[in-house]
Short mmCIF file of C-alpha atoms in Angstrom, two decimals:
data_model
loop_
_atom_site.label_atom_id
_atom_site.label_comp_id
_atom_site.label_asym_id
_atom_site.label_seq_id
_atom_site.Cartn_x
_atom_site.Cartn_y
_atom_site.Cartn_z
CA MET A 1 0.00 0.00 0.00
CA LYS A 2 1.19 3.50 -0.90
CA ILE A 3 0.08 6.86 0.49
CA PHE A 4 -0.42 9.84 -1.84
CA LYS A 5 -1.09 13.41 -0.69
CA TYR A 6 -3.39 15.42 -2.95
CA GLY A 7 -3.31 18.53 -0.70
CA GLU A 8 -1.51 20.08 2.25
CA ASP A 9 -3.99 19.22 5.02
CA SER A 10 -3.33 16.10 7.10
CA GLN A 11 -6.63 14.59 5.92
CA GLN A 12 -5.98 15.18 2.21
CA TYR A 13 -4.49 11.83 1.31
CA CYS A 14 -5.34 8.51 -0.32
CA GLN A 15 -4.26 4.92 0.07
CA LEU A 16 -3.40 3.05 -3.12
CA TYR A 17 -3.49 -0.74 -3.24
CA ARG A 18 -2.45 -2.45 -6.44
CA PRO A 19 -0.85 -5.75 -7.46
CA ASP A 20 2.94 -5.89 -7.71
CA ASN A 21 3.16 -5.89 -11.49
CA THR A 22 3.34 -3.51 -14.45
CA GLN A 23 0.02 -4.52 -15.95
CA MET A 24 -2.52 -1.78 -16.59
CA VAL A 25 -5.30 -2.37 -14.08
CA PRO A 26 -8.81 -0.95 -13.61
CA VAL A 27 -9.45 1.33 -10.64
CA LEU A 28 -11.90 1.04 -7.77
CA ILE A 29 -12.37 4.33 -5.90
CA VAL A 30 -13.75 3.94 -2.36
CA ILE A 31 -15.28 6.83 -0.37
CA HIS A 32 -16.17 6.34 3.27
CA GLY A 33 -19.20 8.01 4.83
CA GLY A 34 -19.60 10.20 7.87
CA TYR A 35 -18.69 13.59 6.44
CA TRP A 36 -20.73 15.28 9.15
CA LYS A 37 -18.81 13.59 11.95
CA ASP A 38 -15.11 14.34 12.17
CA ASN A 39 -14.46 11.24 14.26
CA HIS A 40 -14.99 8.97 11.23
CA SER A 41 -12.06 8.01 9.00
CA LEU A 42 -11.21 5.64 6.17
CA ASP A 43 -9.50 3.31 8.66
CA SER A 44 -12.52 3.01 10.98
CA TYR A 45 -15.49 3.24 8.64
CA ALA A 46 -17.36 0.17 7.32
CA THR A 47 -16.13 0.74 3.75
CA LYS A 48 -12.76 -0.58 4.92
CA ARG A 49 -14.36 -4.00 4.33
CA ILE A 50 -14.59 -3.18 0.62
CA VAL A 51 -10.96 -2.10 0.58
CA GLU A 52 -9.84 -5.25 2.39
CA TYR A 53 -11.81 -7.48 0.03
CA PHE A 54 -10.41 -5.99 -3.16
CA ALA A 55 -6.90 -5.10 -1.96
CA ASP A 56 -5.40 -8.36 -3.22
CA LYS A 57 -7.35 -8.54 -6.49
CA ASN A 58 -5.90 -7.63 -9.89
CA ILE A 59 -7.17 -4.07 -9.67
CA ALA A 60 -6.08 -0.79 -8.09
CA VAL A 61 -8.00 0.40 -5.02
CA TRP A 62 -7.94 4.16 -4.38
CA ASN A 63 -9.18 4.73 -0.82
CA ILE A 64 -9.93 8.42 -0.24
CA GLU A 65 -9.61 10.39 2.98
CA TYR A 66 -11.03 13.92 3.09
CA ARG A 67 -11.86 16.73 5.49
CA ARG A 68 -15.14 16.37 7.36
CA MET A 69 -17.46 18.66 9.29
CA ASN A 70 -17.30 19.13 13.03
CA ALA A 71 -19.45 16.61 14.87
CA PHE A 72 -20.57 19.34 17.26
CA GLY A 73 -21.00 23.07 16.94
CA ASP A 74 -20.44 25.20 13.87
CA ASN A 75 -18.89 23.71 10.78
CA HIS A 76 -15.56 25.51 10.76
CA SER A 77 -13.29 22.57 9.88
CA ALA A 78 -14.90 21.74 6.53
CA PRO A 79 -17.32 24.46 5.40
CA TRP A 80 -18.91 24.05 1.98
CA PRO A 81 -17.45 23.11 -0.48
CA THR A 82 -14.50 21.54 1.40
CA SER A 83 -15.58 17.88 1.55
CA LEU A 84 -16.82 17.85 -2.03
CA LEU A 85 -13.76 19.58 -3.44
CA ASP A 86 -11.43 17.30 -1.47
CA VAL A 87 -13.01 14.21 -3.01
CA ALA A 88 -12.96 15.78 -6.47
CA MET A 89 -9.27 16.66 -6.07
CA ALA A 90 -8.48 13.15 -4.85
CA VAL A 91 -10.25 11.56 -7.81
CA ASP A 92 -8.63 13.86 -10.36
CA TYR A 93 -5.22 13.21 -8.77
CA LEU A 94 -5.32 9.79 -10.39
CA LYS A 95 -4.40 11.51 -13.67
CA THR A 96 -1.00 12.45 -12.24
CA ILE A 97 -0.10 8.85 -11.34
CA GLU A 98 -1.80 7.11 -14.26
CA ARG A 99 1.45 6.07 -15.95
CA SER A 100 3.70 5.59 -12.93
CA GLU A 101 1.16 3.31 -11.23
CA TYR A 102 -0.13 1.61 -14.42
CA LEU A 103 -3.75 2.64 -13.99
CA ASP A 104 -6.42 2.04 -16.62
CA LEU A 105 -8.40 5.25 -16.23
CA LYS A 106 -10.84 4.18 -18.91
CA ASN A 107 -12.22 1.63 -16.47
CA ILE A 108 -13.09 3.29 -13.16
CA THR A 109 -15.76 2.32 -10.64
CA ILE A 110 -16.51 4.58 -7.68
CA VAL A 111 -18.34 3.29 -4.60
CA GLY A 112 -19.45 5.03 -1.42
CA HIS A 113 -21.63 4.36 1.59
CA SER A 114 -24.07 6.81 3.24
CA ALA A 115 -22.53 10.31 2.91
CA GLY A 116 -19.85 8.57 0.85
CA GLY A 117 -22.66 7.46 -1.47
CA HIS A 118 -23.54 11.11 -1.93
CA LEU A 119 -19.90 11.98 -2.70
CA ALA A 120 -19.46 9.03 -5.06
CA THR A 121 -22.61 9.75 -7.07
CA TRP A 122 -21.88 13.48 -7.11
CA CYS A 123 -18.28 13.00 -8.21
CA ALA A 124 -19.30 10.76 -11.10
CA SER A 125 -21.78 13.44 -12.22
CA ARG A 126 -19.59 16.56 -12.12
CA LYS A 127 -19.87 17.19 -15.85
CA ASN A 128 -23.33 18.67 -15.22
CA ILE A 129 -22.31 21.19 -12.56
CA ASN A 130 -23.04 24.83 -13.35
CA LYS A 131 -19.99 26.51 -14.86
CA GLU A 132 -20.32 29.40 -12.41
CA SER A 133 -20.07 27.11 -9.38
CA PRO A 134 -16.87 26.76 -7.31
CA LEU A 135 -17.43 23.02 -7.73
CA TYR A 136 -17.13 23.17 -11.53
CA HIS A 137 -14.17 21.55 -13.28
CA ASN A 138 -13.81 21.74 -17.05
CA ASP A 139 -12.18 18.32 -17.34
CA PRO A 140 -13.15 16.00 -14.45
CA LEU A 141 -11.92 12.42 -14.54
CA LYS A 142 -14.52 10.29 -16.30
CA ILE A 143 -16.02 7.54 -14.18
CA LYS A 144 -17.63 4.54 -15.84
CA HIS A 145 -19.63 3.09 -12.94
CA ALA A 146 -20.94 4.68 -9.73
CA ILE A 147 -22.30 2.59 -6.87
CA SER A 148 -24.14 4.15 -3.93
CA ILE A 149 -24.81 2.01 -0.85
CA SER A 150 -27.33 3.47 1.63
CA GLY A 151 -26.45 6.77 0.03
CA VAL A 152 -27.67 10.32 0.46
CA VAL A 153 -28.70 11.11 -3.12
CA ASP A 154 -31.20 13.97 -2.76
CA LEU A 155 -30.22 16.75 -0.36
CA ARG A 156 -33.63 18.38 -0.90
CA ARG A 157 -35.20 15.52 1.09
CA SER A 158 -33.58 16.25 4.44
CA GLU A 159 -36.57 14.69 6.19
CA ASP A 160 -35.24 11.30 5.03
CA LEU A 161 -32.20 11.66 7.28
CA GLY A 162 -31.84 10.72 10.92
CA GLN A 163 -30.22 14.13 11.41
CA PRO A 164 -31.98 16.41 8.90
CA GLU A 165 -30.23 19.54 10.20
CA GLN A 166 -26.97 18.21 8.80
CA VAL A 167 -27.91 19.22 5.25
CA THR A 168 -28.01 22.86 6.29
CA LYS A 169 -24.74 22.35 8.13
CA LEU A 170 -23.16 20.74 5.07
CA LEU A 171 -24.15 23.54 2.72
CA SER A 172 -23.50 26.23 5.39
CA GLY A 173 -24.07 29.96 4.91
CA ASN A 174 -27.28 31.96 4.88
CA ASN A 175 -30.51 30.85 3.21
CA PHE A 176 -29.61 32.47 -0.11
CA GLN A 177 -26.19 30.82 -0.18
CA ILE A 178 -27.63 27.43 0.71
CA ALA A 179 -30.20 27.67 -2.07
CA SER A 180 -27.56 28.59 -4.65
CA ARG A 181 -25.23 25.78 -3.56
CA LEU A 182 -27.82 23.04 -3.37
CA ARG A 183 -28.18 22.00 -6.99
CA ASP A 184 -24.47 21.68 -7.74
CA SER A 185 -23.98 19.61 -4.59
CA ASN A 186 -27.03 17.41 -5.17
CA PRO A 187 -26.38 14.09 -6.98
CA VAL A 188 -29.94 13.43 -8.19
CA GLU A 189 -30.04 16.75 -10.08
CA LEU A 190 -26.72 16.05 -11.84
CA LEU A 191 -27.03 12.45 -13.03
CA ASP A 192 -25.03 11.88 -16.21
CA SER A 193 -26.47 9.76 -19.02
CA LYS A 194 -22.97 8.44 -19.80
CA VAL A 195 -22.39 7.01 -16.31
CA ASN A 196 -23.77 3.65 -15.15
CA TYR A 197 -25.33 4.11 -11.71
CA HIS A 198 -26.36 1.44 -9.23
CA PHE A 199 -28.17 2.34 -6.02
CA LEU A 200 -28.50 -0.19 -3.18
CA HIS A 201 -30.50 0.68 -0.08
CA GLY A 202 -31.94 -1.21 2.88
CA THR A 203 -35.70 -1.03 3.42
CA GLU A 204 -35.22 -0.69 7.21
CA ASP A 205 -32.60 2.08 7.08
CA GLU A 206 -33.36 4.69 9.77
CA GLU A 207 -30.23 6.80 9.24
CA VAL A 208 -30.82 7.47 5.53
CA SER A 209 -34.34 6.43 4.61
CA ILE A 210 -34.91 4.37 1.49
CA ASN A 211 -37.29 7.18 0.51
CA GLN A 212 -34.18 8.91 -0.85
CA LEU A 213 -34.61 6.66 -3.89
CA SER A 214 -38.02 8.14 -4.68
CA SER A 215 -36.25 10.97 -6.53
CA ILE A 216 -34.57 8.54 -8.94
CA GLU A 217 -36.20 6.96 -11.95
CA GLN A 218 -34.81 3.63 -13.06
CA ASN A 219 -33.74 3.58 -16.70
CA SER A 220 -31.08 2.06 -18.94
CA ASN A 221 -28.15 3.57 -17.02
CA ILE A 222 -29.72 3.57 -13.53
CA LEU A 223 -30.34 0.38 -11.55
CA ILE A 224 -31.94 0.26 -8.11
CA ASP A 225 -31.81 -2.55 -5.54
CA ARG A 226 -34.04 -2.32 -2.48
CA LEU A 227 -32.50 -4.66 0.08
CA LYS A 228 -35.36 -6.12 2.09
CA GLY A 229 -34.92 -6.08 5.85
CA LYS A 230 -31.53 -4.36 5.78
CA ASP A 231 -30.67 -1.26 7.79
CA HIS A 232 -27.87 1.26 7.31
CA PHE A 233 -24.91 -1.05 7.92
CA ASN A 234 -25.99 -4.66 8.27
CA PHE A 235 -24.90 -5.95 4.89
CA PHE A 236 -21.22 -5.41 5.80
CA PRO A 237 -19.28 -8.23 7.48
CA GLY A 238 -19.06 -7.54 11.19
CA PHE A 239 -22.57 -6.07 11.25
CA THR A 240 -24.43 -9.24 10.26
CA SER A 241 -23.86 -12.97 9.85
CA ASP A 242 -26.05 -13.02 6.73
CA LEU A 243 -23.61 -12.22 3.93
CA ARG A 244 -25.95 -12.58 0.96
CA CYS A 245 -26.20 -8.82 0.41
CA TRP A 246 -22.46 -8.40 0.99
CA ASN A 247 -21.79 -11.04 -1.67
CA LYS A 248 -24.19 -9.23 -3.98
CA ILE A 249 -22.26 -5.98 -3.50
CA THR A 250 -18.82 -7.51 -4.05
CA ASP A 251 -20.04 -9.42 -7.12
CA LEU A 252 -21.51 -6.19 -8.49
CA ILE A 253 -18.28 -4.25 -7.99
CA GLN A 254 -16.25 -7.07 -9.50
CA SER A 255 -18.51 -7.21 -12.56
CA THR A 256 -17.91 -3.53 -13.32
CA LEU A 257 -14.13 -3.92 -13.35
CA ILE A 258 -13.81 -6.71 -15.91
#
């Protein structure tokens, strides 16, 4: 495993896992959740299970750390658009190591859980961001597949969240600023017809309600799986002994990287 810094802050880094060869390999980008709790990290969050599973496969795993909001009080550690821009910078950084690390950037899958599902879906959809937005990039790295697990996909539906006030905290600022920032931070309003999206969500999720999926219409590039009886975490190993949904997720990720 190698560590790459994409910025100066201590949290602006990524872990790269890849096989010890010079073969061009597809890339799996992993984004952990919890951006509104600064005590979460890529080493403690449940998505580490995805990293561990794929770390010894014939692919590259790009595990992103980023700055997160304060768990309590005002959001001074990662005001908008910090978390989003950090993830975007980390993803685009892959261009700088494409040749040295033998990365096939024509075959990229991005996966995130919960708030990481928001960031993963949003990052794959950046082409549709307003050109006047601070989030706009004229040449974002193209992502082939985006997978959201228990993801926040529509920030307009804050009532679907266990902590609805966190949307206002994420977007920060006064009411006018929040309104102007919402669309270009909101995955469901940016979905790209050239990206293959897959949304998986537990029917019993009380942290991010499955009602988040009501804003998404299934079509040729959008697939939706409603995982019956599952809550926010219990398809990850360590949270349940029933690994059928976990196997479904790993098989899905594997199928996108062939």
